[in-house]
Coordinates of C-alpha atoms in Angstrom, one line a residue:
Chain G
X145 CA -46.9 54.7 -28.0
X146 CA -48.0 55.7 -31.5
X147 CA -49.2 52.2 -32.4
X148 CA -52.8 53.3 -31.7
X149 CA -52.6 56.2 -34.2
X150 CA -55.0 54.6 -36.6
X151 CA -56.2 57.7 -38.3
X152 CA -59.7 56.8 -37.1
X153 CA -60.8 60.4 -36.9
X154 CA -61.4 60.3 -40.6
X155 CA -65.1 61.2 -40.6
X156 CA -66.7 60.9 -44.0
X157 CA -63.4 60.4 -45.6
X158 CA -61.9 63.8 -44.9
X159 CA -58.8 64.2 -42.6
X160 CA -59.4 66.3 -39.6
X161 CA -56.9 67.5 -37.0
X162 CA -58.6 66.0 -33.9
X163 CA -57.6 65.4 -30.3
X164 CA -55.8 62.2 -31.3
X165 CA -53.6 64.1 -33.7
X166 CA -53.1 66.8 -31.1
X167 CA -52.0 64.2 -28.6
X168 CA -49.6 62.6 -31.1
X169 CA -48.0 65.9 -32.1
X170 CA -47.8 66.9 -28.4
X171 CA -46.0 63.7 -27.5
X172 CA -43.6 64.0 -30.4
X173 CA -42.9 67.6 -29.4
X174 CA -42.2 66.5 -25.8
X175 CA -39.8 63.8 -27.0
X176 CA -37.9 66.2 -29.2
X177 CA -37.8 68.8 -26.4
X178 CA -36.7 66.4 -23.7
X179 CA -33.2 67.8 -23.3
X180 CA -34.6 71.3 -22.9
X181 CA -37.4 70.2 -20.6
X182 CA -35.1 68.2 -18.3
X183 CA -32.7 71.2 -18.3
X184 CA -35.4 73.3 -16.8
X185 CA -35.6 71.0 -13.8
X186 CA -32.0 71.3 -12.7
X187 CA -32.5 73.4 -9.6
X188 CA -32.8 71.2 -6.5
X189 CA -36.1 72.8 -5.5
X190 CA -37.7 72.1 -8.8
X191 CA -36.4 68.5 -8.8
X192 CA -37.7 67.9 -5.4
X193 CA -41.0 69.3 -6.5
X194 CA -41.1 67.0 -9.5
X195 CA -40.2 64.0 -7.3
X196 CA -43.0 64.8 -4.9
X197 CA -45.5 65.3 -7.7
X198 CA -44.7 62.0 -9.3
X199 CA -44.6 60.3 -5.8
X200 CA -48.1 61.5 -4.9
X201 CA -49.5 60.4 -8.2
X202 CA -47.7 57.1 -8.3
X203 CA -48.7 56.3 -4.7
X204 CA -52.3 57.2 -5.3
X205 CA -52.7 55.2 -8.6
X206 CA -53.2 51.7 -7.1
X207 CA -55.7 53.1 -4.6
X208 CA -57.5 55.0 -7.3
X209 CA -57.7 51.9 -9.4
X210 CA -59.0 49.9 -6.5
X211 CA -61.6 52.6 -5.8
X212 CA -62.9 52.8 -9.4
X213 CA -63.0 49.0 -9.7
X214 CA -65.0 48.8 -6.4
X215 CA -67.3 51.6 -7.4
X216 CA -67.8 50.1 -10.8
X217 CA -68.6 46.8 -9.2
X218 CA -71.1 48.5 -7.0
X219 CA -72.7 50.1 -10.1
X220 CA -72.7 47.0 -12.1
X221 CA -73.3 44.0 -9.9
X222 CA -74.9 45.2 -6.6
X223 CA -78.7 45.6 -7.1
X224 CA -80.2 48.9 -5.8
X225 CA -82.4 46.9 -3.5
X226 CA -79.4 45.7 -1.6
X227 CA -78.8 49.2 -0.2
X228 CA -82.4 49.9 0.8
X229 CA -82.2 46.7 2.8
X230 CA -78.7 47.1 4.2
X231 CA -79.2 50.7 5.5
X232 CA -81.8 51.9 8.0
X233 CA -84.8 53.5 6.4
X234 CA -84.4 56.7 8.5
X235 CA -81.7 58.8 7.0
X236 CA -80.6 60.1 10.5
X237 CA -79.9 56.5 11.4
X238 CA -78.4 55.6 8.1
X239 CA -75.7 58.2 8.6
X240 CA -73.9 56.7 11.6
X241 CA -74.4 53.2 10.2
X242 CA -72.7 54.3 7.0
X243 CA -70.0 56.0 9.0
X244 CA -69.1 52.9 10.9
X245 CA -69.2 50.9 7.7
X246 CA -66.2 52.9 6.7
X247 CA -64.2 50.4 8.7
X248 CA -64.4 47.9 5.9
X249 CA -62.7 49.8 3.1
X250 CA -59.0 49.3 3.6
X251 CA -57.7 52.1 1.4
X252 CA -56.8 55.7 1.6
X253 CA -58.9 58.7 0.6
X254 CA -58.4 58.3 -3.2
X255 CA -60.4 55.1 -3.1
X256 CA -63.3 56.3 -1.1
X257 CA -64.4 59.2 -3.4
X258 CA -65.5 57.1 -6.4
X259 CA -67.1 54.5 -4.1
X260 CA -69.2 57.2 -2.4
X261 CA -70.2 58.5 -5.8
X262 CA -71.3 55.1 -6.8
X263 CA -73.3 54.6 -3.6
X264 CA -75.2 57.8 -4.2
X265 CA -76.0 56.9 -7.8
X266 CA -77.3 53.5 -6.5
X267 CA -79.8 55.2 -4.3
X268 CA -78.0 55.5 -1.0
X269 CA -78.9 58.8 0.7
X270 CA -76.2 61.4 0.0
X271 CA -75.8 62.2 3.7
X272 CA -75.0 58.5 4.5
X273 CA -72.7 58.2 1.5
X274 CA -70.9 61.3 2.6
X275 CA -70.4 60.0 6.1
X276 CA -68.9 56.9 4.5
X277 CA -66.7 59.0 2.3
X278 CA -65.2 60.8 5.3
X279 CA -64.9 58.0 7.7
X280 CA -63.6 55.2 5.4
X281 CA -60.0 56.6 4.8
X282 CA -59.6 57.5 8.5
X283 CA -61.0 54.6 10.6
X284 CA -60.1 51.4 8.6
X285 CA -57.8 48.9 10.4
X286 CA -54.8 49.6 8.2
X287 CA -54.8 53.2 9.2
X288 CA -55.5 52.6 12.9
X289 CA -52.7 50.0 13.1
X290 CA -50.2 52.4 11.5
X291 CA -51.3 55.1 13.9
X292 CA -50.8 52.8 16.8
X293 CA -47.3 51.8 15.5
X294 CA -46.3 55.4 14.9
X295 CA -47.1 56.5 18.4
X296 CA -45.5 53.9 20.6
X297 CA -45.6 56.2 23.7
X298 CA -49.3 57.2 23.2
X299 CA -51.6 54.2 22.4
X300 CA -54.6 56.6 23.0
X301 CA -53.7 58.4 19.8
X302 CA -55.2 55.6 17.6
X303 CA -58.3 55.6 19.8
X304 CA -58.7 59.3 19.7
X305 CA -58.2 59.3 16.0
X306 CA -61.0 56.7 15.6
X307 CA -63.4 58.5 17.8
X308 CA -62.7 62.0 16.4
X309 CA -62.9 60.8 12.8
X310 CA -66.1 58.9 13.3
X311 CA -67.8 61.8 15.2
X312 CA -66.7 64.3 12.5
X313 CA -68.0 62.1 9.6
X314 CA -71.4 61.5 11.4
X315 CA -71.8 65.2 12.2
X316 CA -71.0 66.1 8.6
X317 CA -73.6 63.6 7.4
X318 CA -76.2 65.1 9.7
X319 CA -75.3 68.6 8.7
X320 CA -75.7 67.7 5.1
X321 CA -79.1 66.2 5.8
X322 CA -80.2 69.3 7.6
X323 CA -78.6 72.1 5.5
X324 CA -77.4 70.5 2.3
X325 CA -79.2 71.3 -0.9
X326 CA -79.7 68.9 -3.8
X327 CA -78.7 71.4 -6.4
X328 CA -75.2 71.7 -4.8
X329 CA -74.5 68.1 -5.3
X330 CA -73.9 66.6 -8.7
X331 CA -74.6 62.9 -8.2
X332 CA -72.7 60.9 -10.9
X333 CA -75.4 59.7 -13.2
X334 CA -75.4 56.3 -14.7
X335 CA -78.9 56.4 -16.3
X336 CA -77.5 56.2 -19.8
X337 CA -75.9 52.8 -19.0
X338 CA -79.4 51.3 -18.5
X339 CA -79.9 48.3 -20.8
X340 CA -76.2 47.5 -21.1
X341 CA -74.8 44.2 -19.8
X342 CA -73.3 44.2 -16.3
X343 CA -69.9 43.6 -17.7
X344 CA -70.1 46.5 -20.0
X345 CA -71.4 48.8 -17.3
X346 CA -68.5 47.7 -15.1
X347 CA -65.9 48.3 -17.8
X348 CA -67.2 51.6 -19.0
X349 CA -67.8 53.0 -15.5
X350 CA -64.4 52.0 -14.3
X351 CA -62.6 53.4 -17.3
X352 CA -64.5 56.7 -17.2
X353 CA -64.2 57.2 -13.5
X354 CA -60.5 56.5 -13.6
X355 CA -59.8 59.0 -16.4
X356 CA -62.0 61.6 -14.8
X357 CA -60.6 61.3 -11.3
X358 CA -57.1 60.8 -12.5
X359 CA -57.0 64.3 -14.0
X360 CA -58.2 65.8 -10.7
X361 CA -55.6 63.8 -8.8
X362 CA -53.0 65.4 -11.0
X363 CA -54.2 68.9 -10.1
X364 CA -54.1 68.0 -6.4
X365 CA -50.6 66.4 -6.7
X366 CA -49.2 69.4 -8.6
X367 CA -50.6 71.9 -6.0
X368 CA -49.3 69.8 -3.1
X369 CA -45.8 69.5 -4.7
X370 CA -45.6 73.3 -5.3
X371 CA -46.7 74.1 -1.7
X372 CA -44.4 71.4 -0.2
X373 CA -41.4 73.0 -1.8
X374 CA -42.5 76.7 -1.5
X375 CA -43.4 76.7 2.2
X376 CA -40.2 76.2 4.3
X377 CA -40.7 73.9 7.3
X378 CA -39.0 76.4 9.5
X379 CA -42.1 78.7 9.1
X380 CA -44.3 75.9 10.4
X381 CA -41.9 75.1 13.3
X382 CA -42.0 78.7 14.5
X383 CA -45.8 78.4 15.0
X384 CA -45.7 75.4 17.3
X385 CA -45.7 77.3 20.6
X386 CA -49.3 78.6 20.7
X387 CA -51.8 76.1 22.0
X388 CA -54.9 76.8 19.9
X389 CA -53.1 78.4 17.0
X390 CA -50.8 75.3 16.6
X391 CA -53.9 73.1 16.2
X392 CA -55.0 75.3 13.3
X393 CA -51.5 75.3 11.8
X394 CA -51.2 71.5 11.7
X395 CA -54.8 71.2 10.4
X396 CA -53.8 73.5 7.5
X397 CA -50.6 71.6 7.0
X398 CA -52.6 68.4 6.6
X399 CA -54.6 70.1 3.9
X400 CA -51.5 71.2 2.1
X401 CA -49.3 68.1 2.4
X402 CA -51.9 65.6 1.0
X403 CA -50.3 62.7 2.7
X404 CA -52.0 59.3 2.3
X405 CA -54.0 58.4 5.4
X406 CA -52.0 55.2 5.8
X407 CA -48.8 57.2 6.2
X408 CA -49.8 60.4 7.9
X409 CA -49.4 59.0 11.4
X410 CA -45.6 58.7 10.9
X411 CA -45.4 62.3 9.8
X412 CA -47.5 63.4 12.7
X413 CA -45.2 61.5 15.1
X414 CA -42.2 63.4 13.7
X415 CA -43.9 66.8 14.3
X416 CA -43.0 66.4 18.0
X417 CA -42.7 70.1 18.7
X418 CA -46.5 70.3 18.4
X419 CA -49.0 69.2 21.1
X420 CA -50.7 65.8 20.8
X421 CA -54.1 67.6 20.2
X422 CA -52.6 69.5 17.3
X423 CA -51.2 66.3 15.9
X424 CA -54.6 64.7 16.3
X425 CA -56.2 67.5 14.3
X426 CA -53.5 66.7 11.6
X427 CA -54.6 63.1 11.5
X428 CA -58.4 63.8 11.5
X429 CA -58.3 66.6 9.0
X430 CA -55.8 65.0 6.5
X431 CA -57.9 62.1 5.3
X432 CA -61.1 64.2 5.1
X433 CA -59.8 67.5 3.6
X434 CA -56.7 67.8 1.6
X435 CA -56.0 69.5 -1.7
X436 CA -55.9 66.4 -3.8
X437 CA -59.1 65.1 -2.1
X438 CA -60.9 68.4 -2.7
X439 CA -59.9 68.3 -6.3
X440 CA -61.2 64.7 -6.6
X441 CA -64.5 65.7 -4.8
X442 CA -64.9 68.7 -7.2
X443 CA -64.4 66.3 -10.1
X444 CA -67.0 63.8 -8.9
X445 CA -69.6 65.9 -7.2
X446 CA -69.0 69.4 -8.7
X447 CA -67.3 72.5 -7.6
X448 CA -70.4 73.9 -5.9
X449 CA -70.4 70.9 -3.6
X450 CA -66.7 70.8 -2.9
X451 CA -66.5 74.6 -2.2
X452 CA -69.1 74.2 0.6
X453 CA -68.4 70.7 1.9
X454 CA -64.6 70.9 2.3
X455 CA -64.5 74.1 4.4
X456 CA -67.4 72.9 6.6
X457 CA -65.6 69.5 7.1
X458 CA -62.4 71.4 8.0
X459 CA -64.1 73.4 10.7
X460 CA -66.0 70.5 12.2
X461 CA -62.9 68.3 12.1
X462 CA -60.8 70.9 13.9
X463 CA -63.5 71.5 16.6
X464 CA -64.0 67.8 17.2
X465 CA -60.3 67.2 17.4
X466 CA -59.9 69.8 20.0
X467 CA -62.7 68.4 22.1
X468 CA -61.6 64.8 21.7
X469 CA -57.9 65.7 22.3
X470 CA -58.8 67.5 25.5
X471 CA -60.9 64.5 26.6
X472 CA -58.7 61.6 25.6
X473 CA -55.1 62.8 25.2
Chain L
X87 CA -62.0 63.5 -25.5
X88 CA -62.4 60.8 -28.1
X89 CA -62.3 57.1 -27.3
X90 CA -59.0 56.8 -29.2
X91 CA -57.4 59.4 -27.0
X92 CA -58.8 57.7 -24.0
X93 CA -57.1 54.5 -24.9
X94 CA -53.8 56.2 -25.6
X95 CA -53.9 57.9 -22.2
X96 CA -54.7 54.6 -20.5
X97 CA -51.8 53.0 -22.3
X98 CA -49.5 55.8 -21.3
X99 CA -50.4 55.9 -17.6
X100 CA -50.4 52.1 -17.4
X101 CA -47.2 51.8 -19.4
X102 CA -45.5 54.4 -17.1
X103 CA -46.5 52.5 -14.0
X104 CA -45.3 49.2 -15.5
X105 CA -42.1 50.8 -16.7
X106 CA -41.0 52.3 -13.3
X107 CA -42.1 49.2 -11.3
X108 CA -40.4 46.7 -13.6
X109 CA -37.0 48.1 -12.5
X110 CA -36.0 49.9 -9.3
X111 CA -37.0 53.4 -10.4
X112 CA -40.3 53.3 -8.5
X113 CA -38.3 53.2 -5.3
X114 CA -37.4 56.8 -5.8
X115 CA -41.1 57.6 -5.2
X116 CA -42.8 55.0 -3.1
X117 CA -42.0 52.1 -0.8
X118 CA -40.7 48.8 -2.2
X119 CA -43.7 47.0 -0.9
X120 CA -45.9 48.9 -3.4
X121 CA -44.4 47.1 -6.4
X122 CA -47.0 44.4 -6.8
X123 CA -49.8 46.9 -6.5
X124 CA -48.2 49.2 -9.1
X125 CA -47.7 46.2 -11.5
X126 CA -51.3 45.1 -11.0
X127 CA -52.8 48.6 -11.5
X128 CA -50.5 49.3 -14.5
X129 CA -51.6 46.0 -16.1
X130 CA -55.3 46.8 -15.4
X131 CA -55.0 50.2 -17.0
X132 CA -53.3 48.8 -20.1
X133 CA -56.0 46.2 -20.3
X134 CA -58.7 48.9 -20.0
X135 CA -56.9 50.7 -22.9
X136 CA -57.1 47.5 -25.0
X137 CA -60.8 47.2 -24.4
X138 CA -61.4 50.8 -25.4
X139 CA -59.4 50.2 -28.5
X140 CA -61.5 47.1 -29.3
X141 CA -64.6 49.3 -29.0
X142 CA -63.1 51.8 -31.3
X143 CA -62.2 49.3 -34.0
X144 CA -65.7 47.6 -33.7
X145 CA -67.4 51.0 -34.0
X146 CA -65.3 51.8 -37.0
X147 CA -66.2 48.5 -38.7
X148 CA -69.9 49.2 -38.1
X149 CA -69.3 52.6 -39.6
X150 CA -70.4 54.4 -36.4
X151 CA -68.9 57.7 -35.3
X152 CA -66.6 56.6 -32.5
X153 CA -66.4 60.0 -30.8
X154 CA -69.0 59.5 -28.2
X155 CA -68.1 57.8 -25.0
X156 CA -71.3 56.1 -23.9
X157 CA -70.3 56.2 -20.3
X158 CA -70.0 60.0 -20.1
X159 CA -72.7 61.5 -22.1
X160 CA -74.2 63.7 -19.4
X161 CA -71.7 63.4 -16.5
X162 CA -69.3 66.1 -17.6
X163 CA -71.3 68.4 -19.7
X164 CA -72.6 70.6 -17.0
X165 CA -71.9 74.1 -18.4
X166 CA -71.9 75.6 -14.9
X167 CA -69.3 73.1 -13.6
X168 CA -67.3 72.0 -16.6
X169 CA -65.5 75.1 -17.6
X170 CA -64.2 75.3 -21.1
X171 CA -66.3 73.5 -23.6
X172 CA -64.6 71.9 -26.5
X173 CA -67.6 70.2 -27.8
X174 CA -66.2 66.7 -27.2
X175 CA -67.7 64.2 -24.8
X176 CA -65.5 62.5 -22.3
X177 CA -63.6 63.6 -19.2
X178 CA -61.5 66.5 -20.3
X179 CA -59.6 66.4 -17.0
X180 CA -58.0 63.2 -18.2
X181 CA -55.7 65.2 -20.5
X182 CA -53.9 66.1 -17.3
X183 CA -52.8 62.5 -16.9
X184 CA -50.2 63.2 -19.6
X185 CA -48.3 65.4 -17.1
X186 CA -47.1 62.7 -14.6
X187 CA -46.3 60.4 -17.6
X188 CA -44.2 63.2 -19.2
X189 CA -42.5 63.8 -15.8
X190 CA -41.7 60.2 -15.4
X191 CA -40.3 59.7 -18.9
X192 CA -38.8 63.1 -19.7
X193 CA -37.6 64.5 -16.4
X194 CA -37.2 61.2 -14.5
X195 CA -37.1 63.0 -11.1
X196 CA -34.3 61.7 -8.9
X197 CA -34.9 60.4 -5.3
X198 CA -35.2 63.2 -2.8
X199 CA -31.8 64.2 -1.3
X200 CA -29.9 67.0 0.4
X201 CA -32.4 69.7 -0.6
X202 CA -35.2 68.1 1.3
X203 CA -33.0 66.8 4.2
X204 CA -31.5 70.3 4.6
X205 CA -34.9 71.9 5.0
X206 CA -36.2 69.7 7.7
X207 CA -35.1 69.0 11.2
X208 CA -33.7 65.5 11.8
X209 CA -36.2 63.2 13.3
X210 CA -35.4 60.3 15.6
X211 CA -38.4 58.1 16.4
X212 CA -38.6 56.7 19.9
X213 CA -38.1 52.9 19.6
X214 CA -41.3 51.0 20.1
X215 CA -39.5 48.5 22.3
X216 CA -38.5 50.0 25.6
X217 CA -35.8 47.2 26.0
X218 CA -33.7 47.8 22.8
X219 CA -32.4 44.5 21.5
X220 CA -28.6 44.1 20.9
X221 CA -27.2 44.6 17.4
X222 CA -26.4 41.5 15.5
X223 CA -22.9 40.0 16.0
X224 CA -19.9 40.9 14.0
X225 CA -17.8 44.1 13.5
X226 CA -18.4 46.2 11.6
X227 CA -22.1 45.7 11.7
X228 CA -24.4 47.3 9.1
X229 CA -27.0 49.5 10.7
X230 CA -29.6 51.9 9.3
X231 CA -29.1 55.5 10.2
X232 CA -32.5 55.7 11.8
X233 CA -31.6 52.6 14.0
X234 CA -28.3 54.1 15.0
X235 CA -29.8 57.4 15.9
X236 CA -32.6 55.8 17.9
X237 CA -30.1 53.7 19.9
X238 CA -27.8 56.7 20.4
X239 CA -30.5 59.2 21.4
X240 CA -33.1 57.1 23.2
X241 CA -31.0 54.4 24.7
X242 CA -27.9 56.2 25.7
X243 CA -25.9 54.2 23.2
X244 CA -26.0 51.1 25.5
X245 CA -26.1 48.7 22.5
X246 CA -23.5 50.7 20.5
X247 CA -20.8 50.7 23.1
X248 CA -17.6 48.9 21.8
X249 CA -19.1 48.2 18.4
X250 CA -18.0 49.2 14.9
X251 CA -20.9 50.2 12.7
X252 CA -21.2 50.6 8.9
X253 CA -23.8 53.1 7.6
X254 CA -24.6 54.2 4.1
X255 CA -26.1 57.6 3.4
X256 CA -25.8 60.8 1.4
X257 CA -24.1 64.1 2.2
X258 CA -26.2 67.0 3.4
X259 CA -24.1 70.2 3.9
X260 CA -24.5 71.6 7.4
X261 CA -25.1 75.4 7.0
X262 CA -22.8 76.0 10.0
X263 CA -19.9 74.2 8.2
X264 CA -19.2 70.5 7.7
X265 CA -21.8 68.0 6.6
X266 CA -24.3 65.4 7.9
X267 CA -24.5 61.8 7.0
X268 CA -28.1 61.6 6.0
X269 CA -30.8 59.2 4.9
X270 CA -34.5 59.9 4.3
X271 CA -37.2 57.5 5.6
X272 CA -40.5 56.9 3.8
X273 CA -43.7 55.9 5.5
X274 CA -45.6 55.7 2.2
X275 CA -44.4 58.0 -0.5
X276 CA -41.7 60.7 -1.0
X277 CA -44.2 63.4 0.1
X278 CA -43.8 62.1 3.7
X279 CA -40.0 61.7 3.7
X280 CA -38.4 62.3 7.1
X281 CA -34.6 62.8 7.4
X282 CA -32.2 61.2 9.9
X283 CA -29.0 63.1 10.2
X284 CA -25.8 62.0 11.9
X285 CA -22.8 64.3 12.6
X286 CA -19.5 62.7 11.5
X287 CA -16.4 63.4 13.6
X288 CA -12.9 63.0 12.0
X289 CA -14.0 62.6 8.4
X290 CA -13.4 64.9 5.5
X291 CA -14.2 68.6 6.2
X292 CA -16.6 68.9 3.3
X293 CA -18.1 66.8 0.5
X294 CA -20.4 67.8 -2.3
X295 CA -24.1 67.6 -1.5
X296 CA -25.8 64.3 -2.4
X297 CA -22.6 62.3 -2.6
X298 CA -23.4 58.8 -1.4
X299 CA -20.8 57.5 1.2
X300 CA -20.3 54.4 3.3
X301 CA -19.0 55.3 6.7
X302 CA -17.4 52.8 9.1
X303 CA -17.1 54.2 12.5
X304 CA -17.8 54.1 16.2
X305 CA -20.4 55.6 18.5
X306 CA -19.4 58.8 20.2
X307 CA -20.5 58.8 23.9
X308 CA -23.0 61.4 25.0
X309 CA -26.0 62.7 23.0
X310 CA -28.5 60.5 24.8
X311 CA -30.8 63.4 25.0
X312 CA -34.0 61.5 24.4
X313 CA -35.3 64.3 22.2
X314 CA -36.5 63.4 18.7
X315 CA -34.7 66.2 16.9
X316 CA -31.2 65.3 18.2
X317 CA -28.4 64.7 15.8
X318 CA -26.1 62.0 17.3
X319 CA -22.3 61.8 16.5
X320 CA -20.3 59.1 14.9
X321 CA -16.4 58.8 14.9
X322 CA -15.4 58.1 11.3
X323 CA -12.7 55.4 10.9
X324 CA -13.0 55.0 7.2
X325 CA -15.2 56.5 4.5
X326 CA -15.7 55.4 0.9
X327 CA -17.8 56.9 -1.9
X328 CA -20.4 54.5 -3.1
X329 CA -23.1 54.3 -5.8
X330 CA -26.7 55.3 -4.8
X331 CA -28.2 52.2 -3.2
X332 CA -31.0 50.3 -4.9
X333 CA -33.5 51.7 -2.5
X334 CA -32.4 55.3 -1.7
X335 CA -34.6 55.5 1.4
X336 CA -34.8 53.6 4.6

């Protein structure tokens, strides 16, 4: 791993203790202290936390790579004019169209954040890109099939999930159109890449987006692992009895657990002490608002955006789930 | 973050993914079916690291200062958003990617076990097929814990009657005394692990937590409660300690 240590931070001949040196020293220190560090993780709770942290990051990596490759491809190879032709001119119509278009991205939420960022920087209206961001991880075929498989007794669950997720994402798009302010949203800028070749744009965008988002993914994974180990499941079980309250409890649990949208249906199925509507809220909220996702959104679009958009999405998703659950389940 | 550091971090993350998915270690964290995707994404990250390194070398030959990442000049430098300013361009958040790499190589977290299983209620999924198919022929027949539990709880043990089953799982101490034969199921990654617990009858009184055992035994009638938190019983004919299986989850 130190093969890249080519002392290239020698500016104008003089040696300087730069980030590369810091990284090298840090890695050597970690290697020397391995025994001591692994000794710290002997308690079962800490070990379980470390396992969950590594699992969340490892599971998300391929999807994040897919997401940044797609978004870089959009940035580099799809001309801006394509989007103006593909989406309706009127923003209020572009929102539902973009929401439905979420069907085509067969990934989980980690992939959709960079793609939505790329759409915005290519001139797609933010409201439409946000509707896509929310719907894509929830309504794609992989997720719907796994929901259908996880609830053998309730085929309507997959339908309710599709309907509630789509409605929530479209409402959020329209809300952003009506109330969102441009200064809250930091649209990833690619202006400085103008004049570079497509290939170079692709490569630089993908690398940068990965490094950037990866760090936020780590924050999300750490938080989720800590909460997963710190909150005993028995606390959650004891709250299952109250009708409306239980919806809120499972919605919050979805935020905390950060389960991939392709797997959350199986976990929802196992939460059988809760009502179907509460479990629907779990499935609708999870892919749209969870800790790792909010961290990713903060990284891509800025904290001022994430601190407004995520709570609003949570509220809308819970209300829509209750209504759709009452109607369909 | 300088471009050299970027390439090192890409190498580290890509290398860690390749390292765990080349062997069986990745199965402690995710499903076996993720292997090709982990290998591909690990290889792509290493490749990206190589390209960044080529840029660095080229820039050094030209005599440029290689510190500026051309892709990030203005993306991260919002003072209001960015937090601490070190005066270097590039995504500072990327430093955090060292953490999972360090966890993988230094701590090497084991597969989830008795701690997780002990905290959560057992879960028995209702079989998708209302007409549960018979077990394959032969006695003893190897079954998954989740399969055994589903047949016992949801199908009144019809297909288990008169059969000898062989199940491999780990020991989770029962807080009320004794232990459960346990296996965790993954839907996607270890964050969504769900335990299946089976109550052994006639085996040893207690065993250390997380001991892997192979149990050969018979179904104990009753327990067809059709509830998904039920813990079915199994009569233990023989029990042997075994190594942790290649894939610790079901």
